[in-house]
PDB file of C-alpha atoms and ligand atoms in Angstrom:
ATOM      1  CA  MET T   1     102.726 134.437  76.941  1.00 69.00           C
ATOM      2  CA  LEU T   2      99.461 133.012  78.355  1.00 84.00           C
ATOM      3  CA  TRP T   3     100.151 134.618  81.878  1.00 89.00           C
ATOM      4  CA  THR T   4      98.864 137.321  82.188  1.00 93.00           C
ATOM      5  CA  ALA T   5      99.847 139.356  85.662  1.00 94.00           C
ATOM      6  CA  THR T   6      95.159 139.111  86.494  1.00 97.00           C
ATOM      7  CA  LEU T   7      96.783 135.767  87.062  1.00 97.00           C
ATOM      8  CA  GLU T   8      99.162 137.685  90.403  1.00 97.00           C
ATOM      9  CA  THR T   9      97.900 135.622  93.721  1.00 97.00           C
ATOM     10  CA  GLY T  10     100.958 137.687  94.896  1.00 96.00           C
ATOM     11  CA  ILE T  11     102.222 134.900  96.457  1.00 96.00           C
ATOM     12  CA  PRO T  12     105.664 134.259  94.711  1.00 96.00           C
ATOM     13  CA  LYS T  13     106.308 130.715  94.553  1.00 97.00           C
ATOM     14  CA  ILE T  14     103.015 129.983  92.918  1.00 98.00           C
ATOM     15  CA  ASP T  15     103.645 132.939  91.441  1.00 97.00           C
ATOM     16  CA  GLU T  16     106.167 131.919  89.672  1.00 97.00           C
ATOM     17  CA  GLN T  17     105.189 127.820  89.087  1.00 98.00           C
ATOM     18  CA  HIS T  18     101.505 129.080  87.365  1.00 97.00           C
ATOM     19  CA  LYS T  19     103.563 131.022  84.968  1.00 97.00           C
ATOM     20  CA  GLU T  20     106.083 128.230  84.525  1.00 97.00           C
ATOM     21  CA  LEU T  21     102.872 126.176  83.808  1.00 96.00           C
ATOM     22  CA  PHE T  22     101.974 127.924  81.189  1.00 96.00           C
ATOM     23  CA  ARG T  23     105.590 128.171  80.044  1.00 96.00           C
ATOM     24  CA  GLN T  24     105.224 124.801  79.307  1.00 96.00           C
ATOM     25  CA  VAL T  25     101.656 125.033  78.170  1.00 95.00           C
ATOM     26  CA  ASP T  26     102.466 128.172  75.283  1.00 95.00           C
ATOM     27  CA  VAL T  27     105.366 125.319  73.783  1.00 94.00           C
ATOM     28  CA  LEU T  28     103.028 122.087  73.837  1.00 93.00           C
ATOM     29  CA  MET T  29     100.535 124.172  71.745  1.00 92.00           C
ATOM     30  CA  ASP T  30     102.924 125.652  69.283  1.00 93.00           C
ATOM     31  CA  ALA T  31     103.607 124.015  66.433  1.00 88.00           C
ATOM     32  CA  LYS T  32     107.132 124.832  65.961  1.00 92.00           C
ATOM     33  CA  ASN T  33     107.649 122.176  69.329  1.00 91.00           C
ATOM     34  CA  GLN T  34     106.571 119.069  67.575  1.00 90.00           C
ATOM     35  CA  ASN T  35     110.091 117.674  68.354  1.00 91.00           C
ATOM     36  CA  ARG T  36     109.164 118.408  71.905  1.00 92.00           C
ATOM     37  CA  LEU T  37     106.618 117.270  72.267  1.00 93.00           C
ATOM     38  CA  GLN T  38     106.940 114.605  74.270  1.00 94.00           C
ATOM     39  CA  GLU T  39     109.408 115.693  76.745  1.00 95.00           C
ATOM     40  CA  THR T  40     106.953 118.639  76.991  1.00 95.00           C
ATOM     41  CA  LEU T  41     104.279 116.429  77.774  1.00 95.00           C
ATOM     42  CA  ASP T  42     105.773 114.816  80.373  1.00 96.00           C
ATOM     43  CA  PHE T  43     107.659 117.738  81.392  1.00 97.00           C
ATOM     44  CA  LEU T  44     103.683 119.046  82.500  1.00 96.00           C
ATOM     45  CA  GLY T  45     102.549 115.890  84.164  1.00 96.00           C
ATOM     46  CA  GLN T  46     105.111 115.630  86.367  1.00 98.00           C
ATOM     47  CA  TYR T  47     104.895 119.689  87.367  1.00 98.00           C
ATOM     48  CA  VAL T  48     101.729 120.047  87.610  1.00 98.00           C
ATOM     49  CA  VAL T  49     101.690 117.149  90.160  1.00 98.00           C
ATOM     50  CA  LYS T  50     104.294 118.841  91.617  1.00 98.00           C
ATOM     51  CA  HIS T  51     102.731 122.209  92.157  1.00 98.00           C
ATOM     52  CA  PHE T  52      99.754 121.147  93.661  1.00 98.00           C
ATOM     53  CA  GLY T  53     101.519 118.610  95.985  1.00 98.00           C
ATOM     54  CA  ASP T  54     104.003 122.195  96.640  1.00 98.00           C
ATOM     55  CA  GLU T  55     100.514 124.398  97.517  1.00 98.00           C
ATOM     56  CA  GLN T  56      98.147 120.932  99.034  1.00 98.00           C
ATOM     57  CA  VAL T  57     101.460 121.625 101.722  1.00 98.00           C
ATOM     58  CA  MET T  58     100.956 125.839 101.735  1.00 98.00           C
ATOM     59  CA  HIS T  59      96.967 124.802 102.477  1.00 98.00           C
ATOM     60  CA  ALA T  60      97.901 122.813 105.238  1.00 97.00           C
ATOM     61  CA  SER T  61     101.290 124.017 107.476  1.00 96.00           C
ATOM     62  CA  SER T  62      98.059 127.184 107.393  1.00 97.00           C
ATOM     63  CA  ASN T  63      95.265 125.250 108.374  1.00 97.00           C
ATOM     64  CA  TYR T  64      92.983 126.502 104.882  1.00 98.00           C
ATOM     65  CA  PRO T  65      89.574 125.451 106.010  1.00 97.00           C
ATOM     66  CA  LYS T  66      89.280 125.026 102.576  1.00 98.00           C
ATOM     67  CA  ALA T  67      92.194 122.677 101.476  1.00 98.00           C
ATOM     68  CA  ALA T  68      90.412 119.783 101.601  1.00 98.00           C
ATOM     69  CA  ALA T  69      88.009 120.522  98.507  1.00 98.00           C
ATOM     70  CA  HIS T  70      90.843 122.331  96.563  1.00 98.00           C
ATOM     71  CA  LYS T  71      93.018 118.788  96.887  1.00 98.00           C
ATOM     72  CA  GLN T  72      90.010 117.925  94.666  1.00 98.00           C
ATOM     73  CA  MET T  73      90.179 120.133  92.523  1.00 98.00           C
ATOM     74  CA  HIS T  74      93.313 119.554  92.255  1.00 98.00           C
ATOM     75  CA  THR T  75      93.291 115.634  92.462  1.00 98.00           C
ATOM     76  CA  ALA T  76      90.586 116.145  89.859  1.00 98.00           C
ATOM     77  CA  PHE T  77      92.659 118.113  86.991  1.00 98.00           C
ATOM     78  CA  ILE T  78      95.208 116.082  87.240  1.00 98.00           C
ATOM     79  CA  ALA T  79      92.837 112.942  85.731  1.00 98.00           C
ATOM     80  CA  THR T  80      91.425 114.720  83.791  1.00 97.00           C
ATOM     81  CA  PHE T  81      95.582 116.882  82.389  1.00 97.00           C
ATOM     82  CA  LYS T  82      97.043 112.464  81.887  1.00 97.00           C
ATOM     83  CA  GLU T  83      93.773 111.709  79.619  1.00 97.00           C
ATOM     84  CA  LEU T  84      94.673 114.502  77.350  1.00 96.00           C
ATOM     85  CA  LYS T  85      98.472 113.683  77.343  1.00 96.00           C
ATOM     86  CA  GLN T  86      97.288 110.575  76.391  1.00 96.00           C
ATOM     87  CA  LYS T  87      94.942 111.194  73.231  1.00 95.00           C
ATOM     88  CA  PHE T  88      98.049 114.340  72.452  1.00 94.00           C
ATOM     89  CA  GLU T  89     100.869 110.971  72.693  1.00 94.00           C
ATOM     90  CA  SER T  90      98.167 109.470  70.048  1.00 94.00           C
ATOM     91  CA  SER T  91      96.733 111.965  67.929  1.00 92.00           C
ATOM     92  CA  GLY T  92     100.427 113.617  67.495  1.00 90.00           C
ATOM     93  CA  HIS T  93      99.975 118.305  66.856  1.00 91.00           C
ATOM     94  CA  ASN T  94      96.157 118.552  65.524  1.00 93.00           C
ATOM     95  CA  LEU T  95      94.595 121.505  65.254  1.00 93.00           C
ATOM     96  CA  THR T  96      91.714 119.171  67.353  1.00 94.00           C
ATOM     97  CA  MET T  97      94.429 119.221  69.654  1.00 93.00           C
ATOM     98  CA  VAL T  98      95.347 122.252  70.294  1.00 93.00           C
ATOM     99  CA  MET T  99      92.224 123.712  70.460  1.00 94.00           C
ATOM    100  CA  GLU T 100      91.617 120.934  73.853  1.00 95.00           C
ATOM    101  CA  ILE T 101      94.451 121.610  76.088  1.00 94.00           C
ATOM    102  CA  ASN T 102      93.726 125.860  74.892  1.00 93.00           C
ATOM    103  CA  LYS T 103      90.219 125.463  76.720  1.00 94.00           C
ATOM    104  CA  VAL T 104      90.650 122.158  79.074  1.00 95.00           C
ATOM    105  CA  VAL T 105      94.594 122.863  80.475  1.00 96.00           C
ATOM    106  CA  VAL T 106      94.481 126.967  80.456  1.00 96.00           C
ATOM    107  CA  GLY T 107      90.613 127.686  80.584  1.00 95.00           C
ATOM    108  CA  TRP T 108      91.094 125.019  83.765  1.00 97.00           C
ATOM    109  CA  LEU T 109      94.483 126.600  84.911  1.00 97.00           C
ATOM    110  CA  LYS T 110      92.781 130.305  84.618  1.00 97.00           C
ATOM    111  CA  ASP T 111      89.557 129.216  86.406  1.00 97.00           C
ATOM    112  CA  HIS T 112      91.085 127.703  88.991  1.00 98.00           C
ATOM    113  CA  ILE T 113      93.729 130.066  89.771  1.00 98.00           C
ATOM    114  CA  MET T 114      92.025 132.912  89.309  1.00 97.00           C
ATOM    115  CA  ARG T 115      88.821 131.835  91.968  1.00 98.00           C
ATOM    116  CA  HIS T 116      90.566 129.040  94.625  1.00 98.00           C
ATOM    117  CA  ASP T 117      94.050 129.975  93.943  1.00 98.00           C
ATOM    118  CA  LYS T 118      93.611 133.874  94.778  1.00 98.00           C
ATOM    119  CA  GLU T 119      90.708 132.874  97.497  1.00 98.00           C
ATOM    120  CA  PHE T 120      94.020 130.518  99.115  1.00 98.00           C
ATOM    121  CA  ALA T 121      96.342 133.734  98.811  1.00 98.00           C
ATOM    122  CA  ALA T 122      94.247 135.735 100.722  1.00 97.00           C
ATOM    123  CA  TYR T 123      93.342 133.420 103.414  1.00 97.00           C
ATOM    124  CA  TYR T 124      97.478 133.605 103.055  1.00 96.00           C
ATOM    125  CA  LYS T 125      98.140 137.607 103.812  1.00 94.00           C
ATOM    126  CA  GLY T 126      95.386 137.715 106.121  1.00 94.00           C
ATOM    127  CA  LEU T 127      97.637 134.934 108.126  1.00 93.00           C
ATOM    128  CA  GLY T 128     100.847 138.238 108.237  1.00 81.00           C
ATOM    129  CA  LYS T 129     102.940 135.771 105.813  1.00 61.00           C
TER     130      LYS T 129
HETATM  131 FE1  FE2 F   1      95.464 125.061  93.224  1.00 96.56          FE
END
């Protein structure tokens, strides 16, 4: 499992969604699941959008001062993911794609969660929610 406890924000809804993201990325990168590649890519493409949307709703409802900058990061990642998805769809499962997913998707998610989602979580919990 790619998700580790250090990635926990302490907001259960966000943590559950992050875990699901990592679970699906695990499936994506595992050569054994090649028959589920398209299904997993489609699910992830939609789930990322849903997850970011849910986070953004929480940002807005708690008047998070960095909401706009955070949304920009989400939007940029959605574009990156779409490009990778297309590449993976045409190349199929191979080591190069797995390495790229690992670097671009797993790397981005971990960095984003550690820095930006945790920053929001600290703010959110500071409101006494
Ligand atoms: Fe986020």
